[in-house]
Each structure stands twice: as structure tokens, then as C-alpha cells.
PDB file of C-alpha atoms and ligand atoms in Angstrom:
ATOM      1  CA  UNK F   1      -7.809   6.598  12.237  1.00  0.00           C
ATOM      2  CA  UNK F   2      -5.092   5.921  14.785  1.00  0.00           C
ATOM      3  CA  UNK F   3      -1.619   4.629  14.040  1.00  0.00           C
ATOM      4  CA  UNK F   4      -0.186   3.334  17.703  1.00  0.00           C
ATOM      5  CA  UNK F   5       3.606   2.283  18.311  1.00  0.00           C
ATOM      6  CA  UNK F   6       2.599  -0.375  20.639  1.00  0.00           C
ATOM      7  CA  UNK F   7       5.966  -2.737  20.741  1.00  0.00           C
ATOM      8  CA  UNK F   8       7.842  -0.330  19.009  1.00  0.00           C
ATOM      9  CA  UNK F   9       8.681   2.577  21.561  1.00  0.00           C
ATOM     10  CA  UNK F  10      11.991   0.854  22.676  1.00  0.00           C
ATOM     11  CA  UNK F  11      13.532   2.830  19.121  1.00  0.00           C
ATOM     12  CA  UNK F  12      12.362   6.267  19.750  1.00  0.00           C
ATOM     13  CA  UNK F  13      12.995   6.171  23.455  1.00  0.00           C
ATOM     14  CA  UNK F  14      16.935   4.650  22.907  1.00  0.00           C
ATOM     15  CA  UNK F  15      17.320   7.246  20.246  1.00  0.00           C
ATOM     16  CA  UNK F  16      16.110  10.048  22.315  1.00  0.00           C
ATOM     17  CA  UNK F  17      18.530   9.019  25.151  1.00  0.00           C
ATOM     18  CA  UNK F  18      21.519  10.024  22.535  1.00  0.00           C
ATOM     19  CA  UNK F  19      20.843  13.466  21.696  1.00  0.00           C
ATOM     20  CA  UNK F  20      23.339  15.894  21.406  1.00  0.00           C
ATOM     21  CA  UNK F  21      23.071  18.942  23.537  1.00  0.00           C
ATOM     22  CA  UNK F  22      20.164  21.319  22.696  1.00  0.00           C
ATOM     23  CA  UNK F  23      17.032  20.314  21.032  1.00  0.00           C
ATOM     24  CA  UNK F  24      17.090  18.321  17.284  1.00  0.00           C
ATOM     25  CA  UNK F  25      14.689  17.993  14.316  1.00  0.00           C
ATOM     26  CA  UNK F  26      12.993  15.211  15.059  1.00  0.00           C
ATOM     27  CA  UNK F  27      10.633  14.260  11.693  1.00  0.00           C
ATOM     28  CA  UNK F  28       8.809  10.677  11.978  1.00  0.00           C
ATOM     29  CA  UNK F  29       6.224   9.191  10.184  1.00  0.00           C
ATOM     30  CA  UNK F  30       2.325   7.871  10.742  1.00  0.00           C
ATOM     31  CA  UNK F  31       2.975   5.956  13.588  1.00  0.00           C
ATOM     32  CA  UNK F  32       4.661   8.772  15.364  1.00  0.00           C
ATOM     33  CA  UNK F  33       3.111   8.824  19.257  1.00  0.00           C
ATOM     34  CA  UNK F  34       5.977   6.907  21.087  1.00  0.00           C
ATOM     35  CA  UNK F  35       8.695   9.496  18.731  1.00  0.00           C
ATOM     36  CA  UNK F  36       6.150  12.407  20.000  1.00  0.00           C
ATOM     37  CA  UNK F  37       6.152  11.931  23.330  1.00  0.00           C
ATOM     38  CA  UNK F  38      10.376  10.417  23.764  1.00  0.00           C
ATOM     39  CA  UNK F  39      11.075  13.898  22.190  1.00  0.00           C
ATOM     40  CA  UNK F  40       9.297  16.822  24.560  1.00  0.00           C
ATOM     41  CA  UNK F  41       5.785  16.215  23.704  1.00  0.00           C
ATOM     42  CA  UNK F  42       3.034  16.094  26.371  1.00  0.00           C
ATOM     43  CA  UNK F  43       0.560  13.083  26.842  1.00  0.00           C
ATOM     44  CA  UNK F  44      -2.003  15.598  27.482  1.00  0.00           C
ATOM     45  CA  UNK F  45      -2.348  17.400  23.867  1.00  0.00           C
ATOM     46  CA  UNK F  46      -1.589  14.134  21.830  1.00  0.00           C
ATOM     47  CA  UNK F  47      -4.827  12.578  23.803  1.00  0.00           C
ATOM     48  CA  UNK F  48      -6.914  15.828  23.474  1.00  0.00           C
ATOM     49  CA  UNK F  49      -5.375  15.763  19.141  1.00  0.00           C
ATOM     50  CA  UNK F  50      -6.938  12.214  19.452  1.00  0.00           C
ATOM     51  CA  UNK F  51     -10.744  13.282  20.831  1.00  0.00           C
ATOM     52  CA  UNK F  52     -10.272  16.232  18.702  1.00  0.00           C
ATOM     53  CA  UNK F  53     -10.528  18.858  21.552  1.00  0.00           C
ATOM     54  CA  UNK F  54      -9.102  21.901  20.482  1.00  0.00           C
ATOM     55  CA  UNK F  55      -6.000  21.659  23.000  1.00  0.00           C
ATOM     56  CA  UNK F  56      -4.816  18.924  21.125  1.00  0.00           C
ATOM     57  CA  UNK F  57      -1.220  19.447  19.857  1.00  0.00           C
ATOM     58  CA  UNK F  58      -2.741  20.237  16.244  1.00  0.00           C
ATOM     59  CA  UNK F  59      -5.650  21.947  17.443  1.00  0.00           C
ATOM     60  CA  UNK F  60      -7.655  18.549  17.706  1.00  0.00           C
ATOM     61  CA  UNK F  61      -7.793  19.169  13.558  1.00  0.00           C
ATOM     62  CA  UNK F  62      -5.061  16.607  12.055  1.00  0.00           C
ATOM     63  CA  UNK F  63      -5.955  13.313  14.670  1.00  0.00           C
ATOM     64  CA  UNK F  64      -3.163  10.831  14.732  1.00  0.00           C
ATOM     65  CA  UNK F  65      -1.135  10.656  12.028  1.00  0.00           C
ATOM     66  CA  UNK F  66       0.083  14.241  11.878  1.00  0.00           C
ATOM     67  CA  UNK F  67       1.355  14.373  15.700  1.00  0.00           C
ATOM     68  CA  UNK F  68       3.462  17.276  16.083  1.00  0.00           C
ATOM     69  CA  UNK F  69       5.182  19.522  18.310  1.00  0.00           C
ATOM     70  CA  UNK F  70       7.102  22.781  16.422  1.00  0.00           C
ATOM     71  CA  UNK F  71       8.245  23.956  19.469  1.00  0.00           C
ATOM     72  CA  UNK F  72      10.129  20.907  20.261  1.00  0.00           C
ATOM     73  CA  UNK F  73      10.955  20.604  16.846  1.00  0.00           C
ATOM     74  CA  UNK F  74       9.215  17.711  15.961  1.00  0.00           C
ATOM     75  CA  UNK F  75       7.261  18.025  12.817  1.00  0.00           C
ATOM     76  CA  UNK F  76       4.479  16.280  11.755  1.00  0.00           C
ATOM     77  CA  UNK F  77       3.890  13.748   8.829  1.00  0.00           C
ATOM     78  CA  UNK F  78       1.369  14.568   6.042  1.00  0.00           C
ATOM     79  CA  UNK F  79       0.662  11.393   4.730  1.00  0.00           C
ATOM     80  CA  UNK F  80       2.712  10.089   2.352  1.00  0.00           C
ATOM     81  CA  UNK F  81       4.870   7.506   3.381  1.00  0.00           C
ATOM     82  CA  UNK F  82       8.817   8.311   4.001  1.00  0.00           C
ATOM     83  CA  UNK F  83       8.145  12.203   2.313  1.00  0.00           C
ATOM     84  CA  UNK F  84       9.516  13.199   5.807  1.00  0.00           C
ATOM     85  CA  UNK F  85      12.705  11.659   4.277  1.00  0.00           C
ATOM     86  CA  UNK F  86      13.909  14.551   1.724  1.00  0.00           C
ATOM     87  CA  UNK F  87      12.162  17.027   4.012  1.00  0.00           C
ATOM     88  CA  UNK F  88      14.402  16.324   6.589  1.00  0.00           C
ATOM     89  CA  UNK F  89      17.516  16.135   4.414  1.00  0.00           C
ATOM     90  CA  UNK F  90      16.325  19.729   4.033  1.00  0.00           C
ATOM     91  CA  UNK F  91      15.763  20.576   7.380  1.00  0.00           C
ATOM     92  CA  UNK F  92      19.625  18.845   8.052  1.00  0.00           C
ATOM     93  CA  UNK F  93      21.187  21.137   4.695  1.00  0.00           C
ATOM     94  CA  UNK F  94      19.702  24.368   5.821  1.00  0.00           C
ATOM     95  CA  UNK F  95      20.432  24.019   9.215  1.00  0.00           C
ATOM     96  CA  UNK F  96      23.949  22.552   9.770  1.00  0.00           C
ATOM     97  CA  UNK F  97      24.305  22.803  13.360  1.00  0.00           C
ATOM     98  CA  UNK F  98      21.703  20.803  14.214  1.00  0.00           C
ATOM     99  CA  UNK F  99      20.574  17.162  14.809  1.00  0.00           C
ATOM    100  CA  UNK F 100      18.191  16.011  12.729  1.00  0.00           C
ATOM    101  CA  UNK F 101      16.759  12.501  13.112  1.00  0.00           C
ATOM    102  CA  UNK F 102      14.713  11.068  11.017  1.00  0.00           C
ATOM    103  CA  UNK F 103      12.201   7.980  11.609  1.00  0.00           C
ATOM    104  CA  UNK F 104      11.036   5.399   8.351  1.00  0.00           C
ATOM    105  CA  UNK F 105       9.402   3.084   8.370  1.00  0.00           C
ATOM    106  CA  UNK F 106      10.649  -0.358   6.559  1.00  0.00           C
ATOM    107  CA  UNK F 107       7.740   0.260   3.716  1.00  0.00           C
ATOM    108  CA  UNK F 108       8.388   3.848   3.456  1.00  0.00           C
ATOM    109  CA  UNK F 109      11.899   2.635   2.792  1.00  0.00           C
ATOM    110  CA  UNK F 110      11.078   1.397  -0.594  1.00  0.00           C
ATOM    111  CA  UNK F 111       9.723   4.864  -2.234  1.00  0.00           C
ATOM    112  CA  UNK F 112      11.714   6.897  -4.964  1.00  0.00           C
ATOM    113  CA  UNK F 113      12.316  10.041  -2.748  1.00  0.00           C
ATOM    114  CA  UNK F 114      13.666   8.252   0.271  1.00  0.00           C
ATOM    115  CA  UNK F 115      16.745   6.278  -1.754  1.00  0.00           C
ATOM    116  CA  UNK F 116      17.232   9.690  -3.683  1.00  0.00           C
ATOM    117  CA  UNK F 117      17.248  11.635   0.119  1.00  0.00           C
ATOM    118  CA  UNK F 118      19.214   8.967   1.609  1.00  0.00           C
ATOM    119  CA  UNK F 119      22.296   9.600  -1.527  1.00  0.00           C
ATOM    120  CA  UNK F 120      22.251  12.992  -0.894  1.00  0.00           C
ATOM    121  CA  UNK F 121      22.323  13.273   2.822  1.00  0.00           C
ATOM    122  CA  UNK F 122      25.472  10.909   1.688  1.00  0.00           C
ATOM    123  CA  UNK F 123      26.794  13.352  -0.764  1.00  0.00           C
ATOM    124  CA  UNK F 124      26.704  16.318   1.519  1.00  0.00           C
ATOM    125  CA  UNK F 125      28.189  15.175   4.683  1.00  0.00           C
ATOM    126  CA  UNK F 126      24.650  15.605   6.181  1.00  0.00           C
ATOM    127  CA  UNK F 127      24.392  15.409  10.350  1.00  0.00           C
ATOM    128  CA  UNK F 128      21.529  13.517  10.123  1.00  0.00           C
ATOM    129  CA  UNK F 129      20.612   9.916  12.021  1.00  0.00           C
ATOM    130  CA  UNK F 130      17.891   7.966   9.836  1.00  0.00           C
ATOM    131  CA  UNK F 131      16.244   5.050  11.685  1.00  0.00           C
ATOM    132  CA  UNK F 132      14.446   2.843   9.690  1.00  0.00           C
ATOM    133  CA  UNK F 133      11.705   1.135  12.264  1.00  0.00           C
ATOM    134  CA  UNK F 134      11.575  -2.361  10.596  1.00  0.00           C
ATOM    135  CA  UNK F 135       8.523  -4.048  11.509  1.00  0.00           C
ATOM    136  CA  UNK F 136       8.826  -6.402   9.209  1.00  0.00           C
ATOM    137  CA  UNK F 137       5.422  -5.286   7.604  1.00  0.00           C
ATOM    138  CA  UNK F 138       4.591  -2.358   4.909  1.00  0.00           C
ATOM    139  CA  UNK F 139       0.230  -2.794   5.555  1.00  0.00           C
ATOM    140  CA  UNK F 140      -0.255  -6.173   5.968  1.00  0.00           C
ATOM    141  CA  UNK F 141       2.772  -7.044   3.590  1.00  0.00           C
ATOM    142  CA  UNK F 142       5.951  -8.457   5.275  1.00  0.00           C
ATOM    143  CA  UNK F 143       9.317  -7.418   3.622  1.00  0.00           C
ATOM    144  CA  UNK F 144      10.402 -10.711   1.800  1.00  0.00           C
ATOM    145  CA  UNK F 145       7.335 -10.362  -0.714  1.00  0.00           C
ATOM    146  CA  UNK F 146       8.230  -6.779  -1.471  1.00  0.00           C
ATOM    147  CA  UNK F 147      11.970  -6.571  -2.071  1.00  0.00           C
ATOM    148  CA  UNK F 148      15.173  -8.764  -2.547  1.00  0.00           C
ATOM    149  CA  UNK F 149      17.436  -5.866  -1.111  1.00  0.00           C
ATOM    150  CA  UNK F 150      17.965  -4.591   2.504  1.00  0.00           C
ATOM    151  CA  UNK F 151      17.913  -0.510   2.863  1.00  0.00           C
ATOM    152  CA  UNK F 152      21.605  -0.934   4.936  1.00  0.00           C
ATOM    153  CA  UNK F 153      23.157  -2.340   1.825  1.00  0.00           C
ATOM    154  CA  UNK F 154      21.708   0.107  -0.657  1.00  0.00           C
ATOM    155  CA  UNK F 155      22.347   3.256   2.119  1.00  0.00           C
ATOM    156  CA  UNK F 156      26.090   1.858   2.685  1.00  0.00           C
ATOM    157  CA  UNK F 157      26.596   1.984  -0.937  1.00  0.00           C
ATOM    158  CA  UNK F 158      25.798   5.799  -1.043  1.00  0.00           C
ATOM    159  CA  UNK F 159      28.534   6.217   1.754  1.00  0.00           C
ATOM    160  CA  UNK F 160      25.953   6.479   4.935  1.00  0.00           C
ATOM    161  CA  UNK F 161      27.141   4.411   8.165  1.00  0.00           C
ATOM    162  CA  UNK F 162      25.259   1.829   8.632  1.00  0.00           C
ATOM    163  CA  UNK F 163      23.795  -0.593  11.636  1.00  0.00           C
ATOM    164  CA  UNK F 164      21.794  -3.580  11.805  1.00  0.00           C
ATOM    165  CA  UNK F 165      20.499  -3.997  15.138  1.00  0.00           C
ATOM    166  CA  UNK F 166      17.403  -5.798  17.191  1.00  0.00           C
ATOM    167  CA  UNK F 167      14.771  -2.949  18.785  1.00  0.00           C
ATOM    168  CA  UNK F 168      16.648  -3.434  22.406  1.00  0.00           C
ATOM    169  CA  UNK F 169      16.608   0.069  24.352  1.00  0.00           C
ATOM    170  CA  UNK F 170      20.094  -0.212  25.254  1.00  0.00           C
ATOM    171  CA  UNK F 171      21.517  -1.309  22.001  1.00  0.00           C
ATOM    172  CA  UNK F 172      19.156   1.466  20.116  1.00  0.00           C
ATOM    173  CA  UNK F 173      20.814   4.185  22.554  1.00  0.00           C
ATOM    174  CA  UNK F 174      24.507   2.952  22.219  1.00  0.00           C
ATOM    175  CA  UNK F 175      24.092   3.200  18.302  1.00  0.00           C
ATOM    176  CA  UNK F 176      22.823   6.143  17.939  1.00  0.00           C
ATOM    177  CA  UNK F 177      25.547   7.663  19.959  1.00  0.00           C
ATOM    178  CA  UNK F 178      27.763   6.114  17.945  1.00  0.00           C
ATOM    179  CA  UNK F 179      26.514   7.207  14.991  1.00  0.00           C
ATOM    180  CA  UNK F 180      26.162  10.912  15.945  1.00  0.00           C
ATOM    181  CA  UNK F 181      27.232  13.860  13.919  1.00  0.00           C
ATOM    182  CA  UNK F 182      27.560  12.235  10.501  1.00  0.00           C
ATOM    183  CA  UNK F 183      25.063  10.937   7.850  1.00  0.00           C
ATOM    184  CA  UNK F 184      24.010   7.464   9.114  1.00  0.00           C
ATOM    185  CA  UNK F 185      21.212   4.915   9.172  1.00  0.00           C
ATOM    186  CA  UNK F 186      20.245   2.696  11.819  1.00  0.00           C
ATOM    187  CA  UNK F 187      17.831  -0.223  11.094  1.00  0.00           C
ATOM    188  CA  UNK F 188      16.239  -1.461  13.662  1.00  0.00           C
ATOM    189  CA  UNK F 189      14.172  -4.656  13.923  1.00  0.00           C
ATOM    190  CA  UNK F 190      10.906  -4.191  15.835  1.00  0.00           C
ATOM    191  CA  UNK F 191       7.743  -6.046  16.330  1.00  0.00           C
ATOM    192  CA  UNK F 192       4.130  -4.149  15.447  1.00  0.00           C
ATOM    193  CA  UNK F 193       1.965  -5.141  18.907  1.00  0.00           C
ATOM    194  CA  UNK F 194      -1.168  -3.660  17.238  1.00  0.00           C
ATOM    195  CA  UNK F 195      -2.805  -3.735  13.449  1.00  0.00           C
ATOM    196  CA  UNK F 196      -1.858  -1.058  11.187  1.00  0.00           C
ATOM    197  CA  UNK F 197      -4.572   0.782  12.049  1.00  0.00           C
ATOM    198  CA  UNK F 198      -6.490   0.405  15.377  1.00  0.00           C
ATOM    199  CA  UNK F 199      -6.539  -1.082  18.005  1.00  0.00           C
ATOM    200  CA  UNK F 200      -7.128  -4.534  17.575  1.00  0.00           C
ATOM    201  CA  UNK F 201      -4.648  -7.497  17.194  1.00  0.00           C
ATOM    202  CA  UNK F 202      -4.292 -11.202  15.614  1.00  0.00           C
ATOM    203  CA  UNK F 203      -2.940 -12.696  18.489  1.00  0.00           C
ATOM    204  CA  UNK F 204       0.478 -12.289  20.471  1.00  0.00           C
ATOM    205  CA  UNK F 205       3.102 -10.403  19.273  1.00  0.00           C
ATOM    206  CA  UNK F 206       6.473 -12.493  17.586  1.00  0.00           C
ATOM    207  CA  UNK F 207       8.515 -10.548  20.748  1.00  0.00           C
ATOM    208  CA  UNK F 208       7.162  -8.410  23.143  1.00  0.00           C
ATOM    209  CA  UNK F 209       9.940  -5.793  23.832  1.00  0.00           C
ATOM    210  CA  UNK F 210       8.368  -4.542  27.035  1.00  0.00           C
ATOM    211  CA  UNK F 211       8.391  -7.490  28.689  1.00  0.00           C
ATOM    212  CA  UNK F 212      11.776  -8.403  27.781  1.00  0.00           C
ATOM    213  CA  UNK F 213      12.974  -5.248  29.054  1.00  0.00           C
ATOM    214  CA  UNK F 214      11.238  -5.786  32.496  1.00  0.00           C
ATOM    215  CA  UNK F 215      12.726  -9.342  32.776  1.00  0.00           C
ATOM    216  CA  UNK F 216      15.824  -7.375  31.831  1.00  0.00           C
ATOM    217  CA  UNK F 217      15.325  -4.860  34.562  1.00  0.00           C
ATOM    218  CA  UNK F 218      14.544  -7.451  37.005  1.00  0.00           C
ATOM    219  CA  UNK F 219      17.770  -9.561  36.689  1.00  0.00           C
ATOM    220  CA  UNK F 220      19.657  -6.512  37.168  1.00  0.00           C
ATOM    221  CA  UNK F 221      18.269  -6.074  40.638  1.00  0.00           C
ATOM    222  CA  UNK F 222      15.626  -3.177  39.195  1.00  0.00           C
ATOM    223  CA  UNK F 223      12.468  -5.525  39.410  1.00  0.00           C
ATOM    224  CA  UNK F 224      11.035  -3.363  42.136  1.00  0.00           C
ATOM    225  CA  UNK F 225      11.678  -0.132  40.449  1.00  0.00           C
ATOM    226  CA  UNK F 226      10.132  -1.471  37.032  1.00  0.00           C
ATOM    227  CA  UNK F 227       7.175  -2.321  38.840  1.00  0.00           C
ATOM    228  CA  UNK F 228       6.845   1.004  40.225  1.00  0.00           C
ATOM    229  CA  UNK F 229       7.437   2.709  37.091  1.00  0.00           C
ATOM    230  CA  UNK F 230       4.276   0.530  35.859  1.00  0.00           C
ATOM    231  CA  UNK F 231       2.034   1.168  38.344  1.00  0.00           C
ATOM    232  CA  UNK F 232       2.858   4.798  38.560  1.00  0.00           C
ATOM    233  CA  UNK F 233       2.391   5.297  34.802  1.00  0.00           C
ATOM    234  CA  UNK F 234      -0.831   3.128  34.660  1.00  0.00           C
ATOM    235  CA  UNK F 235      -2.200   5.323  37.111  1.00  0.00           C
ATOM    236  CA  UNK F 236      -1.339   8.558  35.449  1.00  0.00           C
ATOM    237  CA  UNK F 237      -2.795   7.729  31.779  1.00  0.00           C
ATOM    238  CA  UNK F 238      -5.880   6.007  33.068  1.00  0.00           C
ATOM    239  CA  UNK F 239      -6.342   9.497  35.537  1.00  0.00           C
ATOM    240  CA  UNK F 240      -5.355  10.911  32.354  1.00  0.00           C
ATOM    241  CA  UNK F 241      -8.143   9.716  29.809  1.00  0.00           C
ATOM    242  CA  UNK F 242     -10.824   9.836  32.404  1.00  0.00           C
ATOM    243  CA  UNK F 243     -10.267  14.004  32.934  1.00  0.00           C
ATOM    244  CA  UNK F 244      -9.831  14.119  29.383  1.00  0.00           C
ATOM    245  CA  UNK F 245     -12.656  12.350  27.900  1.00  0.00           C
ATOM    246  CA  UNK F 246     -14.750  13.914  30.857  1.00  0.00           C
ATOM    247  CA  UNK F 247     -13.988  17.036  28.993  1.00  0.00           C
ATOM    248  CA  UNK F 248     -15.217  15.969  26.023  1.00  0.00           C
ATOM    249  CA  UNK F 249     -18.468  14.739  27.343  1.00  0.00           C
ATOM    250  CA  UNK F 250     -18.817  18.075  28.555  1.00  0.00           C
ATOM    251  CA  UNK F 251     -18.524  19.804  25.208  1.00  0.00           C
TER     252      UNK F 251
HETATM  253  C1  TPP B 301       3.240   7.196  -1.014  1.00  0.00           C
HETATM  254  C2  TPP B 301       2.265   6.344  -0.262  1.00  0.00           C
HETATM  255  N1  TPP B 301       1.962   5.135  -0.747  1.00  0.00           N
HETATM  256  C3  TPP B 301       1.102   4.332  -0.060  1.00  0.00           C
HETATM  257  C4  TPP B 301       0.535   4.772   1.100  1.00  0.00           C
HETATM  258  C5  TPP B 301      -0.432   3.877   1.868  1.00  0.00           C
HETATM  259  N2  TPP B 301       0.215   3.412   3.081  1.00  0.00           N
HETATM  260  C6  TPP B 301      -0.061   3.956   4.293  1.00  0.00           C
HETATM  261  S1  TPP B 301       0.842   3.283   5.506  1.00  0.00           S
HETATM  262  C7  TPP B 301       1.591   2.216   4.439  1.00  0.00           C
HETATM  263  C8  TPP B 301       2.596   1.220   4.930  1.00  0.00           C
HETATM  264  C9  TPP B 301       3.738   1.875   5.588  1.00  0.00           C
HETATM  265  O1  TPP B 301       4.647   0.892   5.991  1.00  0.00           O
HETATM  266  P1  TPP B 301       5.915   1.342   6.804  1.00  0.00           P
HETATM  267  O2  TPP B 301       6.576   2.501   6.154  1.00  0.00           O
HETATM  268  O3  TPP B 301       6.739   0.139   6.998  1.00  0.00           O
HETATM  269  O4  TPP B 301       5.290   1.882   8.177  1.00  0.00           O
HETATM  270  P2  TPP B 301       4.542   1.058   9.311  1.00  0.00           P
HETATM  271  O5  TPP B 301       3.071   1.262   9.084  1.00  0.00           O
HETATM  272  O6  TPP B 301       4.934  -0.367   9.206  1.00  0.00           O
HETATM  273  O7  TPP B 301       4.953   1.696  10.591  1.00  0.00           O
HETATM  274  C10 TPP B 301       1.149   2.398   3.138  1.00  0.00           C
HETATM  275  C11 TPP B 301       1.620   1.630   1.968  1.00  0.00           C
HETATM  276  C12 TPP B 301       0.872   6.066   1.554  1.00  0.00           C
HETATM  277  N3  TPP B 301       0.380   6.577   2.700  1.00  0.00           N
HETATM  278  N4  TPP B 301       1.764   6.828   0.863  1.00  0.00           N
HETATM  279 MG1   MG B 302       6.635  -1.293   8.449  1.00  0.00          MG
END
């Protein structure tokens, strides 16, 4: 199974461009690649953990959901939706001069354990940034058949800061500088490119964040450098997954 972040890496990468100095706890959920590799993870292990070659960053044993990295603090999921919540009010109370962030999704948002994690990240003065990555879907379920509330109005009622904000890089980045050093939750609103699980898709995308950010770059006189940046990374991954799966073909 393979959970990807296509259309949704703008949130990880403007939350990774706010970090304090020194690494934080970074805990995400399923659909954790993009978080993986904005935080100090290497492309090469989290494609060897998806052909299950033993230099994968689990050992090649856990596959996609799990993606993890302990020596740049970013621990894996196991599974249950938002139980990286509490853990990571944990990891925030035992370890108080540290960063933890925390990544939700908008369906994880709805469980017992994260409301009860959220009011007591609240209740301790927790320094811990929870973004909820709102893709408007929990499955194949979007939000307005599951719930009448919205998770900034229940966290700002247990005294966490609260933003509601579109999945723009720059707007993700400035808020969670802002909202550094103190219990807070960002939501952000984000657009799933891919299904659930797979690859496939039912058609375009409601907004396509990448390209918005290139036609972004490109009125700001960065066009050129965008399109370098493209090529350049294009040429890496596909380089990339051709040594890689050579490897495995070899096994
Ligand atoms: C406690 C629990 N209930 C149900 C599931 C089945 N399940 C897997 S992913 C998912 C939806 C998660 O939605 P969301 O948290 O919004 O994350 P997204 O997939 O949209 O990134 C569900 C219900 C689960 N893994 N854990
Ligand atoms: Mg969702």
C-alpha cells in the first residue's frame, strides 16, 4: 500500500521552513513522504522502504505508511489514525525544550484521543505546532457528511491558537512562525492530487498547488529558476528509481 502527498507538500515544506534552531519532533501520519523528506530524510531510503530493500529507512519492513527517520526525529505512524496526536503531546511534556510538530489529518481530527491530546497540550502550556492537513476527505468521505464542527473552533475553545489558512507555501511558513513556541493549531486547506491509496486519480485536482506556485514564481521574475529546479529534480528521481529498482532486479 502507498499513501502519497501528491498536492499536499506545500504544508510540510512551509512548516519546515519555520523551525526553531536545532532539530524538532516531527510525528505525521499515513501520508507522511512529503513531512519525511521536508524534515532531513533522504529520497534514497524512503524509495528503497518502498521496494522493500533492506536500506530502506525501516529496513524495507514497514513500506509506506510507517516512514520514519529517529535520527532526525521524525517518528513513524503505526496505523491508527491521529494516535501520533497524544504521542506527541508526550513527546512535547517530556521534553520541554523542544519543538514538536505534529501533522493530522482532517479525518484523524475527529477521533477521541486527538480532542482529548489537543485539551491537554492546552492545559499544559505545551510547545507544540499541530497542523491539521485538511483535504477535505477522511477515505473517500468529504468533511460536511462527517461533522457539523470545525477542529479550530473546538481547539480554540481548549485555549490553543488557532489559524485557518489555504495550503500556500508562503502563508504555511509565515504561520507557523507565528505560532512558534506555544500550543497551537494550524489548519490548513489542501487538495489530495492522488486516491487514498495508490496511484491512480479521478480526474484533475480542485487546485493544483504546484502549479500555482510556479505561476507564482514566474510573476516574481523566478520563472527561469522554477524551471530549473524542475528539470534538475526530474532528472535526479527518475536517475534515482532507475539505480534503485536496478538493485532490486538484481536481488
Ligand atoms: C482509528 C482508525 N480508524 C479508521 C482507520 C481507517 N482509515 C485509514 S486512513 C483513514 C482516513 C484518514 O483521513 P485523514 O485523517 O483525513 O487523512 P488523509 O488520508 O486524508 O490524509 C481511515 C478512516 C484507521 N486507520 N484508524
Ligand atoms: Mg483527510
Amino acid at each position: 500500500m502507498i499513501y502519497l502527498s501528491l498536492g499536499q507538500e506545500s504544508i510540510p515544506a512551509g512548516v519546515s521552513a519555520a523551525v526553531s534552531a536545532g532539530k524538532p519532533w516531527i510525528l505525521g501520519q499515513h501520508r507522511a513522504h512529503a513531512t519525511y523528506l521536508c524534515f532531513g530524510g533522504s529520497r534514497e531510503p524512503l524509495v528503497d522502504e518502498l521496494l522493500g530493500l533492506p536500506s530502506g529507512c525501516c529496513g524495507g519492513m514497514a513500506g509506506s505508511p510507517p516512514i520514519q527517520d529517529y535520527e532526525n526525529r521524525i517518528l513513524g505512524h503505526i496505523g491508527l489514525i491521529g494516535d501520533q496526536v497524544p504521542v506527541a503531546t508526550g513527546v512535547a511534556l517530556t521534553n520541554p525544550e523542544d519543538q514538536v510538530i505534529c501533522f493530522f489529518g482532517d479525518g484523524a481530527a475527529e477521533e477521541d484521543y486527538v480532542l482529548a491530546a489537543l485539551g491537554f497540550a492546552a492545559s499544559r502550556n505545551l510547545n507544540i505546532l499541530f497542523v491539521c492537513e485538511d483535504n477535505d476527505l477522511s477515505v473517500l468521505t468529504p468533511t460536511s457528511v462527517r461533522r457539523n464542527w470545525k477542529i479550530t473552533d473546538v481547539a480554540d475553545s481548549f485555549g490553543l491558537e488557532t489559524v485557518e489558512i489555504a495550503d500556500d507555501p508562503w502563508l504555511v511558513a509565515h504561520w507557523a512562525n507565528r505560532l512558534k513556541g506555544r500550543p497551537a493549531l494550524m489548519n490548513v486547506q489542501t487538495c489530495r492530487d492522488i486516491w487514498h491509496v495508490g496511484t491512480g486519480n479521478d480526474g484533475p485536482p480542485e487546485w493544483d498547488r504546484f502549479q500555482m506556485t510556479k505561476d507564482t514564481m514566474a510573476k516574481i521574475g523566478l520563472r527561469h529558476e522554477s524551471q530549473a529546479i524542475e528539470e534538475e529534480a526530474t532528472a535526479e528521481i527518475e536517475e534515482l528509481w532507475a539505480k534503485r529498482l536496478q538493485i532490486l532486479f538484481a536481488n
